[in-house]
Structures are given as C-alpha cells and as structure tokens.
Amino acid sequence: MIIVKDLSIERSNKKIFENVNLSVGSGKIILLKGKNGSGKTTLLKAILNLIEPSSGAIYWKGKLLRRNLYDFFSQVTFIADKTSSLSKLSVHENINIWKKFFLSNISNSQIENILKTLKLDIYLNQKVNSLSLGETKKLEFLRLIIENKKIWILDEPLSNLDDESIDLIGQTFEDHRSKEGSIIYSSHQESEINVSEEVLL
Amino acid sequence: MIIVKDLSIERSNKKIFENVNLSVGSGKIILLKGKNGSGKTTLLKAILNLIEPSSGAIYWKGKLLRRNLYDFFSQVTFIADKTSSLSKLSVHENINIWKKFFLSNISNSQIENILKTLKLDIYLNQKVNSLSLGETKKLEFLRLIIENKKIWILDEPLSNLDDESIDLIGQTFEDHRSKEGSIIYSSHQESEINVSEEVLL
Amino acid sequence: MIILNKIISFYYREYKLNLSGFQDILTNIVFFFVSIFIFIFSIGPEKEKISILGIGIVWTLLLLSSTLSLRKFYQDDFENGNLLIMHLNGFSFGSIAILKTFSHFLFVQIPFLISIPIASVLLNIANDKLMYLFASFALGSFILSCLGSISSSMNLMNQRNFLLGSIIVMIFSVPIIIFSVGIINMEENFNSLISILFGILLIVFAINPWASGFCLKLSIENN
Amino acid sequence: MIILNKIISFYYREYKLNLSGFQDILTNIVFFFVSIFIFIFSIGPEKEKISILGIGIVWTLLLLSSTLSLRKFYQDDFENGNLLIMHLNGFSFGSIAILKTFSHFLFVQIPFLISIPIASVLLNIANDKLMYLFASFALGSFILSCLGSISSSMNLMNQRNFLLGSIIVMIFSVPIIIFSVGIINMEENFNSLISILFGILLIVFAINPWASGFCLKLSIENN
Amino acid sequence: MKFLVNPSKFNEIADYIFKPVLILSIILFAIGLLFSFYLSPDDYQQGSTVRIMYVHVPSAWLALLTYAIMTLYSVLALAFRLPFGFIFNTAVAPIGAVFTLICIISGSLWGKPMWGTWWVWDARLTSVAILFVIYLIIIFMNLSFENRIIREKVVAIFILVGSVNLPIVKFSVDWWNTLHQPATISKLSKPSIDPSMMTPLIIMTFAFIMIGIAIAILRIKTEIISRKSYLS
Ligand code: HEM
Ligand SMILES: Nc1ncnc2c1ncn2[C@@H]1O[C@H](COP(=O)(O)OP(=O)(O)OP(=O)(O)O)[C@@H](O)[C@H]1O
Ligand SMILES: Nc1ncnc2c1ncn2[C@@H]1O[C@H](COP(=O)(O)OP(=O)(O)OP(=O)(O)O)[C@@H](O)[C@H]1O
Ligand SMILES: [Mg+2]
Ligand SMILES: [Mg+2]
C-alpha cells in the first residue's frame, strides 16, 4: 500500500540517504536496519510526510502520499523513539486520555487483559514518571491497541525491553500480521521476530 | 571498594528487591541484569545514595557510604538512562560546558580523537536535538572521558547503539579496567563485553 | 459527526492536561490579584484615584498574565511529541492552531473574565463601566490568544529566546490596548471602537491558522 | 581553592544556559520597557497619573518576571538530569539551592536593577525617590529569588498536596512588596522599614537551602 | 541600477564607491561640526541648545528613512523573490536602531532644558520609542532564529507590519496636538527656518547619510560573504 520510490533526503545540505526503495503491503512486517545516523528515523518521518524528500516520492494507494495525507493518517499509528505518555499523570489517566482522544472503541476488559500480559496492571495508579524505563516503553505499546489502526510505524520499539517483553511484542506483531495489518519498524537488536523483509540503510 | 550488603528496597510499601549483595572492586566490570522493573535503576540510584534502603547498607572504603558521600562522589561518573546533554545547544557547546563544569584537564586533541572514533566529529556544530538517538547516546559517553573518574555507574549504556558502537564501548570499558577503574552497568542486551561478574536482579 | 467527536476528544485532552496543571491557572489568577494589591498600595487608599486608574490596570495585568502562560501554549506538547500525535490523528497543523487558541482562551482567559467582577470591586470600577470592560475584554483577550498562538509557535523554532515571543505579542497588542481602554473611557464611541476591535479580531483570527500552522509544521520537521 | 573553582564552574554553566549571549540580558531589559509602555498606554499619558503608579509598576513587573522565570529555576535542569549531575559533582542540595538563587538574582533581577534609572525617567519617578526604590528593590528582589527557589523546588515534586506551593509563596510575597512599596511612599520610616525587609531577607535566606534542598532531594529520589 | 538588487553587482560597485563615500562622510562631518558649533547663530529663544538640532534632526530623518527603505526591500524580497532584500534588511537593521537611539538621546538632552523633563509621553516620542523596539526585535530575531530561510521571511513580514508605525511617527505632530516641534523644516511649502541654521543642518544630514551608506556597505558585504559560505 505504501510505496517508497527512489527516495533521497538531504538535511542542511548533507545527504543522509539516497535512492531508497521500499514497499509495504498488507500483512508485511518490515525491519529497518543500519548504523546510528544512517537515517532510519529520518525515513520513518519521511513516510509520515514530516520531512520533504530532496528527490523521489512516496505513494499511498497509488496516489502521491502528499495528496492523500489524512486518509493515510487515519490508518497509521506512529510510536517515536521517545515516549509520549504524560509523565505527571498516572498510567490509568494516560490510558483514559488516549481512549477518549483516539475515539477508541476498545473495551475496558480488553485493555485490562493487555495490561496484564504486559505486566502493567499493578501500576495502574502509579505516576508514569515513577515507572521504570522499560515499563514506560511497554505502556506506549498500548497506543497500538487503543488506536487500532492497520499500519504501525515504530521507531526502535524493542530497545530497553527484556527478552520476555520482546517475545510479547513479537506475538503482537504476528497477531497484527495475521489480521492483514502491516508494520514497519527500526531496530538495532537481533530478535526472533519473523520479518518479511529487511531493509539496510 | 563499594560493598552492598543485604540491601532491600521498598517504594510506596512495595518490595522492589531484597537482600542484594554486591561488591565492586577496582578493575572490575559488573553487569546488572533482570527483567523490566526488577530494580536495576533503583539499585544504581541506591548506590548513589539517592534512595533510602529499607534495610541493609552500602559501604565505601569500609565506611558507611552515607558518612563519606562527597569523597565517593568525587570518584564517580553516573550516566542515567536518559541523556543529559542540552538539546538546544550544539555538540561543541555541550562539550565546552562539560569541560568547564567538571574542571577537566583533558586536552582538546584527546577529545577530538574520541569524537573521531565515535564518529561524532562531523556533528560538532550541529544542535543536539538534530542528532540521531544513537548519536546523542554516544555523545553522553564523552562525559566519562571528560570527568575522568575511577568508578563508572552506567544505566543501560548499550541500548539504541549499533554493533560497531557497542564494540567501541566495550574497548573503552577494557581500557578503563586496565587502568584499575571499575564499572557497574545495567543492560538487557547480549554483548561481547567481558564482564567480571553478572548480577541477576 | 466524526469531526465533532474529534474536536470533543481534543478538548477532553486539553481539559485533563490543564486541570492537572490547575495550579497554573490559579497562579495566574493569584498573580492578577496580588498585582492589584500592589497597585492599590502604591496608589494609596483614595477611592477616586483608584477608580480612575482601575481599568488601565486590569487591562495591563490581563495582558501580562496571558504572556505568562505563553510557554504552555505549544512547548510541552511539542517536546513530548504529542503535537505530532495530534497531527497524525487527523488534525492539520492549522486546525491544531485554531483548537489550541480556543483552548488557551478557555483555560487562561476565561478564568480572568470570571475574576473581573471581583477585581472591579477592589478597584472601585463603576458598575456601568463593567459591561464595557467585559465586552472589550472578551474581544481583546481572544485577540491576545491568537497573537499568543502565533508567537509561541514561532518560538518553537527559536527556542533560545523565550521572552522574544512575549515582546512581539506585547508590541502587537499596543493598538488593542489603546482601543480597548478607549472603549471604556469614551463611551459615546462604543460602537465604532468595538467594531474596530472586532475587525482586528477577524484579521488575526484569519491569519492565525496559516501563520501558526506553518511554524508548527516547520518546527516538527526540524525536530 | 577547589571550592571557588567549582563555584565558578557552576556559574559558567548557568551563564551559558541562561544567556546564549548578551542579547538575552538585553531581551530581558527590552521586555521590561515594553511592559512599561503597555502600562502607560492603558493608563493614559498624563504625568501625574504615571508618577503615582510608577513604583507599583516597577514592583509588579519585578514580581511578574520572577514568576515568569520560575520554570527555568529548577525544572529544566531537573528534567534533563543535570540537577543530579551537579549533585554528583559534589554540590549538596542545599548548596545547589543557594547557588541557583544567586544565579537567578544575577541573571534575572540584576538586569532590572540596572534598568531602573532609565525606567524612572520614563515613569516620572522623582529623583529623590530613586534611591529608596533602589534600596528596597535590591533587597526585595533577592527575597523574591529565595521564595522562587522554594516554590519551584516544591513544584518539582508535583504531588497533590504541594499543588498550592507556588501560590503560597506568591501570597508570602505580598507583605514584602507592601513593605517595599511602603518604604518609598513613607520616607520618614525608611530606616525601620528597610530593617524589617532586611530581617525578612535573612530569614528567607536561611530557610531557603533547607527547604529547597529538602524538596530537591525528595524529587530526585522519586524520579 | 541593478546593483541595488543583485549581490554580485553590488559587490562590484561597493568596492568602487566605498572609499570615496568614507572620505566624503569624514569631510562633511568636519564641515558640519564646524558650522554647527561656530558658524551658526544661537536661537533667540533656545540659546545654544539649538545646536542639538544638528544631530537630532538628521538622525531622526535617517531613522525613518532607513526603516522606509527596509520596508521597500521587504516588499521586493517577498513579492519579487529577490534575496538581496533579506540580505539588506539583516545588514541594515542595526544601523537604523543606532540612528533611532541617537535621535532619542539627543531629543531627551534637548527636552530637559526646553520642556523641563527628559521624557514625556506624547505621540511622537512614544511612536519613536516603539520604532526603536521594533528595530530591536528585528535584530533579536535575526540573532536567535536557527533556520535562516524561515527567519528572513518572518522578519520581512514583521518589518512590513511594523511599517504602520512610520506614518504615525511622521504625522503624529500634525494629527495630535503634542509638545514636540511640528514640521518646520520638512514642510512641503516654504520651510520656516532661518537659512543660517538650514546650511549646517543640510550638511550634517548629508554627513549622516554618507556614514550610514559606508557602514551599510561594509555590513552588506560581510552578510553576502557569510551566506556564500553557508551555501557552499
Ligand atoms: C526624546 C525626545 C525626542 C524624540 C524621540 C524626537 C523625535 C523626532 C523625530 C522622529 C523627528 C523627525 C520628524 C520628521 O521627520 O518630521 C524630529 C524632528 C524634530 N525635532 Fe524632535 N524629538 C525629541 C525631542 C525634541 C525636542 C526636545 C525638540 C526641541 C524642543 C525637538 C525638536 C525637533 C525639531 C525642530 C525637529 C524638526 C522638525 C521638522 O521640521 O520636521 N525634538 N524629532
Ligand atoms: N536538521 C538536521 N541537520 C543536519 N543533520 C541532521 C538533521 N537532522 C538529522 N540530521 C542527521 O541525519 C542523520 C540521520 O538521523 P536519524 O535520526 O535518521 O538516524 P537513525 O538511523 O535513526 O539513527 P539512530 O539509530 O541513532 O536512531 C544523523 O546523522 C543526524 O545527525
Ligand atoms: N516512587 C515509586 N513508587 C512505587 N513504585 C516505584 C517507584 N519508583 C519506581 N517504582 C517501581 O520500582 C520498580 C523498579 O524500577 P527500576 O526503574 O529500578 O527498574 P529497572 O530494573 O531499571 O527496569 P528497566 O529495565 O525497565 O529500566 C518498577 O516496577 C517501578 O514501577
Ligand atoms: Mg533513530
Ligand atoms: Mg532502568
């Protein structure tokens, strides 16, 4: 559905990458790899139309992405490399805000289940800034479930997590794939997630 | 030099860990492992006397750490799981501030060398907030060199880095060990760093 | 219907955030009253003097305290990435600007509006002037919110010099102050002055989504 | 000697952070003057009116600027972990509080102090009052810096019961401002009032490292 | 006239005229000072304080003129996409600010003996003060924005908006009844000023203009160079 064609990006007159080609179909999991500074985050942001490419183009459902932006956005969840939960509020409050904000129709029991599998259920009333780093990261994944979109764009989702959590994320990815969803994510870590394609930047 | 004896920590009446024993001698590299939320960060902070233990004690050079705190601090560099460089200033300005602030006698050419091996030399005049995540992390390591202390306490130093950078960090650790320095760090990742002891929380 | 729902969802979030920062609202109000006390003490207790100066004082304090809250306008949401999330949730940058402007009006200016009657008692402002004060303030404070949106979105890119944004807002608000205070002091001209003020409001309101949206886009791109 | 060096290093850092250059101090001053403009526009240009209010205006702006900059006091350094780094570099929490208070005084209040003579020309403040204004301002602004330190360190903990921290401090500053303004308006009592002010300063200065240091410690522990 | 909008042409011409302009300005200044201190009479009302006029009025005119030209260049830059406009504005704003400051300081010095106070809040003085703040904002924006391409556009728009203030400065004395001297020299009909005062005033005005041009040339050239290095 997303097709990236000959994409090159410059920032401050410095080439970051050139001629990247990529296509994200439904049911596909794509892993971006590359050294630090190779442009993984930049590429993900370009796919979100946040960075103007210096040449090349990105298509969504056959049309130029730029022309069809909000249709694309309505099907995408993005998790950046920094967490976005509000650190002064509790886990519970954050979840509530997300639920309302994304007009989510996920039931409370579903959310409780996920919290339980992520082992976050005991922290419901704790402030986010007293969670451990990994727990904050796991909390962020809840947005994927709450937003309930088809395309997930994730920047370094696996860092700071223990092996058990990484397996859980892997399962979630499989689930999503089996529901014809697609995922594009970046990572430095080896993991057992079964990806459809690896792109080296 | 640092001895942690039967340390237990509670937060908000919740046990985080119990009866942890640990000793950090010179020339030792100690790796903390454990699941998310197992208390690695908490332990490191307790060693820095930032968290009151509910039982047990920490000793520094045979004396209670609390009684000898600033002597201990004068030999410690701590890198937290979040970076501390000032995102609105450039790499160069950050380094200058650190150099002045830590009254460092590291020569400029030494710093340049390190910047070169970390591949950060081309970003000297770039604002930190436009660096990639891994680059910001690597920049943080410069503090270890600039502060030039004997004991390094590092919270998840290896996350978000590519393999090459991890190797570099490994070498730096070896160098430090060979100079009788000691390191205690936490990590979720497997790496080729040759540790003296692994502690599972 | 979906759009309406989305807007409601936006304000639910703003409401939650601003209430957790309830102390900021309170601080604004307390600042307002403390400054009124300062003025009363520096003027001395004579009633007539106070009531002559009252309206000017109210207006300046309102302006100053809304510049106080400029930093909250976009900065927090920008830094923790929530501005981007809003955008990806289907709000164009321009519409974010409009919604945020209303939210600023709601959570920062309205509390002032509410405290005006109390202030006017302290400052001995005649009851018949109160209505004019209200009218001019309702318009003027909305203009200030729009100007605040523009300048604080500009400041996201500037990042170094926080006060510069406040200065720009203040320079632009000079004519607003002159007209608004004029409304109250020259009641005969009420209608013509209020329509000038309304004209300014329309212009600023029309510019706001373009200017702020543009700056928001640029600063998110460069983050 | 090492201690002196450390203190200098501390201020070097503060300087670099607070002012990415001399222009930032200038911006502070320009902000001050533009706010004076605003006051004058809303009050009207008559000389007597202005000179009645002059002292009140100067003090309000002082209060405003210290509230405006409260967020910079500890928040930024706290969030990016630099407060902890300072502590680990050998500064006890109490000494961090003292140094930060002086830094706030130096980089935020002193620029005001310098621009008072020019402001007093614009505000038509009589020359013989200027000296009193200076004296009361120098003391008062330092007290405000101390109070600011306490309240913003309380705010770091952001627990519900400390929600009112900043407001309590603002209310605290009311008597100080009243005294200071009083000093200028009742010149006969100058000596006794200035010694009261000085007494308050000593008390607040003595409390500051304990109170702020305690809050800093708690909030770093809980972060 | 291409050199007025084209950086490389400007550089060529500037190299030619810089020295003559500088020398001319020094000469004019010398003559002007001579005239204003020795060869012009005291005013029958104001005594010798009238000599402040020879600094005050030219600097006031140039403060306004500089801003007017900057407005013009903003239009050129925004509407006709001539980047030289941005270069010019960045370079020249501080010069205008200095002229305004000289005007304000000399005016206050004059005001103390004439009106008995350094400052009054009449319309002209106020609008000049605002003009000064506008200049400062332009300078600060130029210093503190990171992204140059955005910065110069924002600044240009700000200059355009701020130009509303110009007619207020100029005509405030006619529109409102204020303390400040109404137009006596710059009246379109016959100036109501004595020729013996007119001569030094004109000479000083030209001296100010020449100095302004000389500094502007220097600043524009450095600005062009700094941009070139930025691009390459
Ligand atoms: C700080 C105070 C003052 C400021 C900011 C100021 C500003 C200005 C400005 C902007 C102009 C140029 C107006 C134009 O081009 O039409 C001007 C002209 C002039 N000013 Fe002032 N002025 C100040 C004080 C004074 C004082 C105290 C006097 C004398 C009593 C004075 C006498 C004049 C005269 C004679 C002119 C020439 C008017 C003409 O023929 O156009 N100014 N001033
Ligand atoms: N505004 C900018 N100006 C100049 N260079 C920039 C700018 N923004 C980013 N860069 C550079 O672009 C490169 C790519 O950054 P990006 O964040 O995409 O890397 P990444 O692959 O995500 O790395 P990491 O694995 O460390 O997260 C980096 O070297 C960064 O310094
Ligand atoms: N103030 C607090 N009140 C209650 N619980 C707390 C508090 N602070 C931390 N915790 C809990 O203590 C546990 C240990 O946190 P810590 O940050 O030490 O974990 P960690 O081992 O570093 O995990 P990670 O690998 O995710 O970084 C977490 O479960 C966290 O929720
Ligand atoms: Mg990245
Ligand atoms: Mg941790």
mmCIF file of N, CA and C in Angstrom, chain D residues 105-176:
data_model
loop_
_atom_site.group_PDB
_atom_site.id
_atom_site.type_symbol
_atom_site.label_atom_id
_atom_site.label_comp_id
_atom_site.label_asym_id
_atom_site.label_seq_id
_atom_site.Cartn_x
_atom_site.Cartn_y
_atom_site.Cartn_z
ATOM 1 N N PHE D 105 19.086 35.667 40.835
ATOM 2 C CA PHE D 105 19.232 37.079 41.166
ATOM 3 C C PHE D 105 20.114 37.777 40.130
ATOM 4 N N LEU D 106 21.198 37.122 39.800
ATOM 5 C CA LEU D 106 22.190 37.704 38.898
ATOM 6 C C LEU D 106 21.638 37.880 37.487
ATOM 7 N N PHE D 107 21.020 36.822 36.974
ATOM 8 C CA PHE D 107 20.674 36.849 35.556
ATOM 9 C C PHE D 107 19.268 37.344 35.289
ATOM 10 N N VAL D 108 18.422 37.345 36.305
ATOM 11 C CA VAL D 108 17.061 37.818 36.072
ATOM 12 C C VAL D 108 16.811 39.156 36.750
ATOM 13 N N GLN D 109 17.222 39.285 38.002
ATOM 14 C CA GLN D 109 16.877 40.506 38.726
ATOM 15 C C GLN D 109 17.834 41.664 38.466
ATOM 16 N N ILE D 110 19.120 41.363 38.399
ATOM 17 C CA ILE D 110 20.091 42.447 38.225
ATOM 18 C C ILE D 110 19.824 43.275 36.966
ATOM 19 N N PRO D 111 19.506 42.624 35.835
ATOM 20 C CA PRO D 111 19.200 43.436 34.658
ATOM 21 C C PRO D 111 18.086 44.455 34.925
ATOM 22 N N PHE D 112 17.109 44.051 35.723
ATOM 23 C CA PHE D 112 16.074 45.004 36.089
ATOM 24 C C PHE D 112 16.643 46.147 36.912
ATOM 25 N N LEU D 113 17.451 45.752 37.891
ATOM 26 C CA LEU D 113 18.050 46.737 38.780
ATOM 27 C C LEU D 113 18.785 47.796 37.960
ATOM 28 N N ILE D 114 19.497 47.313 36.940
ATOM 29 C CA ILE D 114 20.269 48.241 36.120
ATOM 30 C C ILE D 114 19.363 49.177 35.345
ATOM 31 N N SER D 115 18.221 48.639 34.907
ATOM 32 C CA SER D 115 17.402 49.490 34.043
ATOM 33 C C SER D 115 16.451 50.387 34.829
ATOM 34 N N ILE D 116 16.475 50.274 36.142
ATOM 35 C CA ILE D 116 15.570 51.131 36.931
ATOM 36 C C ILE D 116 15.777 52.634 36.700
ATOM 37 N N PRO D 117 17.025 53.124 36.646
ATOM 38 C CA PRO D 117 17.158 54.566 36.442
ATOM 39 C C PRO D 117 16.483 55.058 35.171
ATOM 40 N N ILE D 118 16.663 54.317 34.085
ATOM 41 C CA ILE D 118 16.025 54.736 32.837
ATOM 42 C C ILE D 118 14.514 54.642 32.968
ATOM 43 N N ALA D 119 14.065 53.541 33.575
ATOM 44 C CA ALA D 119 12.628 53.374 33.755
ATOM 45 C C ALA D 119 12.060 54.530 34.564
ATOM 46 N N SER D 120 12.819 54.976 35.553
ATOM 47 C CA SER D 120 12.271 56.020 36.401
ATOM 48 C C SER D 120 12.144 57.337 35.642
ATOM 49 N N VAL D 121 12.964 57.512 34.598
ATOM 50 C CA VAL D 121 12.769 58.672 33.738
ATOM 51 C C VAL D 121 11.448 58.544 32.989
ATOM 52 N N LEU D 122 11.233 57.379 32.415
ATOM 53 C CA LEU D 122 10.001 57.167 31.656
ATOM 54 C C LEU D 122 8.781 57.269 32.548
ATOM 55 N N LEU D 123 8.924 56.791 33.782
ATOM 56 C CA LEU D 123 7.773 56.724 34.677
ATOM 57 C C LEU D 123 7.665 57.953 35.549
ATOM 58 N N ASN D 124 8.573 58.896 35.314
ATOM 59 C CA ASN D 124 8.443 60.149 36.020
ATOM 60 C C ASN D 124 8.592 59.993 37.532
ATOM 61 N N ILE D 125 9.430 59.071 37.932
ATOM 62 C CA ILE D 125 9.648 58.888 39.360
ATOM 63 C C ILE D 125 10.668 59.928 39.805
ATOM 64 N N ALA D 126 10.345 60.615 40.899
ATOM 65 C CA ALA D 126 11.221 61.708 41.336
ATOM 66 C C ALA D 126 12.602 61.178 41.702
ATOM 67 N N ASN D 127 13.612 62.008 41.429
ATOM 68 C CA ASN D 127 14.979 61.573 41.653
ATOM 69 C C ASN D 127 15.247 61.162 43.092
ATOM 70 N N ASP D 128 14.628 61.890 44.032
ATOM 71 C CA ASP D 128 14.936 61.585 45.424
ATOM 72 C C ASP D 128 14.310 60.263 45.863
ATOM 73 N N LYS D 129 13.301 59.823 45.126
ATOM 74 C CA LYS D 129 12.724 58.515 45.470
ATOM 75 C C LYS D 129 13.552 57.369 44.896
ATOM 76 N N LEU D 130 14.323 57.714 43.889
ATOM 77 C CA LEU D 130 15.044 56.682 43.166
ATOM 78 C C LEU D 130 15.909 55.847 44.094
ATOM 79 N N MET D 131 16.577 56.550 45.026
ATOM 80 C CA MET D 131 17.476 55.845 45.924
ATOM 81 C C MET D 131 16.714 54.838 46.775
ATOM 82 N N TYR D 132 15.544 55.270 47.281
ATOM 83 C CA TYR D 132 14.734 54.351 48.085
ATOM 84 C C TYR D 132 14.279 53.158 47.252
ATOM 85 N N LEU D 133 13.885 53.480 46.025
ATOM 86 C CA LEU D 133 13.447 52.413 45.137
ATOM 87 C C LEU D 133 14.559 51.392 44.960
ATOM 88 N N PHE D 134 15.745 51.894 44.698
ATOM 89 C CA PHE D 134 16.898 51.023 44.533
ATOM 90 C C PHE D 134 17.100 50.123 45.748
ATOM 91 N N ALA D 135 17.137 50.762 46.907
ATOM 92 C CA ALA D 135 17.430 50.004 48.125
ATOM 93 C C ALA D 135 16.378 48.932 48.350
ATOM 94 N N SER D 136 15.102 49.328 48.253
ATOM 95 C CA SER D 136 14.059 48.362 48.535
ATOM 96 C C SER D 136 14.038 47.279 47.465
ATOM 97 N N PHE D 137 14.361 47.699 46.260
ATOM 98 C CA PHE D 137 14.316 46.740 45.158
ATOM 99 C C PHE D 137 15.422 45.703 45.285
ATOM 100 N N ALA D 138 16.604 46.165 45.663
ATOM 101 C CA ALA D 138 17.725 45.241 45.785
ATOM 102 C C ALA D 138 17.405 44.184 46.830
ATOM 103 N N LEU D 139 16.893 44.614 47.965
ATOM 104 C CA LEU D 139 16.531 43.641 48.998
ATOM 105 C C LEU D 139 15.350 42.784 48.551
ATOM 106 N N GLY D 140 14.305 43.463 48.092
ATOM 107 C CA GLY D 140 13.072 42.754 47.759
ATOM 108 C C GLY D 140 13.270 41.730 46.661
ATOM 109 N N SER D 141 14.058 42.089 45.651
ATOM 110 C CA SER D 141 14.207 41.149 44.552
ATOM 111 C C SER D 141 14.974 39.920 45.010
ATOM 112 N N PHE D 142 15.884 40.112 45.937
ATOM 113 C CA PHE D 142 16.590 38.933 46.427
ATOM 114 C C PHE D 142 15.649 38.035 47.228
ATOM 115 N N ILE D 143 14.779 38.653 48.000
ATOM 116 C CA ILE D 143 13.793 37.842 48.731
ATOM 117 C C ILE D 143 12.929 37.060 47.746
ATOM 118 N N LEU D 144 12.517 37.736 46.668
ATOM 119 C CA LEU D 144 11.695 37.040 45.677
ATOM 120 C C LEU D 144 12.450 35.879 45.053
ATOM 121 N N SER D 145 13.751 36.062 44.830
ATOM 122 C CA SER D 145 14.528 34.955 44.282
ATOM 123 C C SER D 145 14.525 33.769 45.233
ATOM 124 N N CYS D 146 14.704 34.049 46.537
ATOM 125 C CA CYS D 146 14.696 32.955 47.516
ATOM 126 C C CYS D 146 13.339 32.257 47.520
ATOM 127 N N LEU D 147 12.284 33.047 47.572
ATOM 128 C CA LEU D 147 10.948 32.454 47.576
ATOM 129 C C LEU D 147 10.716 31.654 46.300
ATOM 130 N N GLY D 148 11.190 32.193 45.199
ATOM 131 C CA GLY D 148 11.053 31.486 43.929
ATOM 132 C C GLY D 148 11.736 30.143 43.987
ATOM 133 N N SER D 149 12.908 30.119 44.571
ATOM 134 C CA SER D 149 13.635 28.864 44.696
ATOM 135 C C SER D 149 12.814 27.855 45.482
ATOM 136 N N ILE D 150 12.265 28.298 46.595
ATOM 137 C CA ILE D 150 11.489 27.370 47.418
ATOM 138 C C ILE D 150 10.282 26.855 46.653
ATOM 139 N N SER D 151 9.554 27.784 46.022
ATOM 140 C CA SER D 151 8.309 27.329 45.403
ATOM 141 C C SER D 151 8.582 26.448 44.193
ATOM 142 N N SER D 152 9.625 26.768 43.427
ATOM 143 C CA SER D 152 9.795 25.919 42.250
ATOM 144 C C SER D 152 10.396 24.580 42.611
ATOM 145 N N SER D 153 11.128 24.506 43.706
ATOM 146 C CA SER D 153 11.580 23.183 44.106
ATOM 147 C C SER D 153 10.410 22.357 44.637
ATOM 148 N N MET D 154 9.467 23.019 45.297
ATOM 149 C CA MET D 154 8.263 22.305 45.729
ATOM 150 C C MET D 154 7.501 21.764 44.535
ATOM 151 N N ASN D 155 7.446 22.565 43.494
ATOM 152 C CA ASN D 155 6.675 22.164 42.324
ATOM 153 C C ASN D 155 7.248 20.957 41.611
ATOM 154 N N LEU D 156 8.562 20.712 41.817
ATOM 155 C CA LEU D 156 9.161 19.560 41.152
ATOM 156 C C LEU D 156 8.517 18.271 41.626
ATOM 157 N N MET D 157 8.080 18.265 42.877
ATOM 158 C CA MET D 157 7.547 17.019 43.413
ATOM 159 C C MET D 157 6.172 16.725 42.876
ATOM 160 N N ASN D 158 5.539 17.758 42.417
ATOM 161 C CA ASN D 158 4.216 17.666 41.795
ATOM 162 C C ASN D 158 3.307 16.639 42.456
ATOM 163 N N GLN D 159 3.306 16.636 43.760
ATOM 164 C CA GLN D 159 2.316 15.816 44.434
ATOM 165 C C GLN D 159 1.156 16.717 44.781
ATOM 166 N N ARG D 160 0.025 16.087 44.898
ATOM 167 C CA ARG D 160 -1.187 16.870 45.046
ATOM 168 C C ARG D 160 -1.107 17.868 46.200
ATOM 169 N N ASN D 161 -0.517 17.433 47.307
ATOM 170 C CA ASN D 161 -0.538 18.320 48.467
ATOM 171 C C ASN D 161 0.379 19.524 48.302
ATOM 172 N N PHE D 162 1.261 19.468 47.301
ATOM 173 C CA PHE D 162 2.105 20.621 47.091
ATOM 174 C C PHE D 162 1.582 21.506 45.968
ATOM 175 N N LEU D 163 0.387 21.173 45.534
ATOM 176 C CA LEU D 163 -0.207 21.900 44.426
ATOM 177 C C LEU D 163 -0.222 23.400 44.687
ATOM 178 N N LEU D 164 -0.372 23.741 45.945
ATOM 179 C CA LEU D 164 -0.528 25.156 46.225
ATOM 180 C C LEU D 164 0.799 25.853 46.483
ATOM 181 N N GLY D 165 1.897 25.113 46.322
ATOM 182 C CA GLY D 165 3.213 25.676 46.634
ATOM 183 C C GLY D 165 3.454 27.060 46.093
ATOM 184 N N SER D 166 3.276 27.182 44.779
ATOM 185 C CA SER D 166 3.642 28.458 44.187
ATOM 186 C C SER D 166 2.701 29.568 44.644
ATOM 187 N N ILE D 167 1.469 29.177 44.920
ATOM 188 C CA ILE D 167 0.516 30.202 45.335
ATOM 189 C C ILE D 167 0.810 30.689 46.743
ATOM 190 N N ILE D 168 1.159 29.738 47.602
ATOM 191 C CA ILE D 168 1.518 30.134 48.957
ATOM 192 C C ILE D 168 2.669 31.133 48.912
ATOM 193 N N VAL D 169 3.645 30.839 48.085
ATOM 194 C CA VAL D 169 4.791 31.728 48.008
ATOM 195 C C VAL D 169 4.400 33.100 47.481
ATOM 196 N N MET D 170 3.496 33.098 46.505
ATOM 197 C CA MET D 170 3.063 34.390 45.993
ATOM 198 C C MET D 170 2.383 35.204 47.079
ATOM 199 N N ILE D 171 1.587 34.499 47.870
ATOM 200 C CA ILE D 171 0.907 35.206 48.939
ATOM 201 C C ILE D 171 1.934 35.703 49.950
ATOM 202 N N PHE D 172 2.966 34.896 50.160
ATOM 203 C CA PHE D 172 4.068 35.312 51.010
ATOM 204 C C PHE D 172 4.690 36.604 50.534
ATOM 205 N N SER D 173 4.770 36.732 49.214
ATOM 206 C CA SER D 173 5.491 37.888 48.701
ATOM 207 C C SER D 173 4.662 39.171 48.820
ATOM 208 N N VAL D 174 3.378 39.012 49.103
ATOM 209 C CA VAL D 174 2.554 40.218 49.241
ATOM 210 C C VAL D 174 3.091 41.160 50.322
ATOM 211 N N PRO D 175 3.307 40.676 51.562
ATOM 212 C CA PRO D 175 3.797 41.615 52.580
ATOM 213 C C PRO D 175 5.129 42.245 52.197
ATOM 214 N N ILE D 176 5.974 41.473 51.531
ATOM 215 C CA ILE D 176 7.270 42.031 51.148
ATOM 216 C C ILE D 176 7.094 43.206 50.218
#
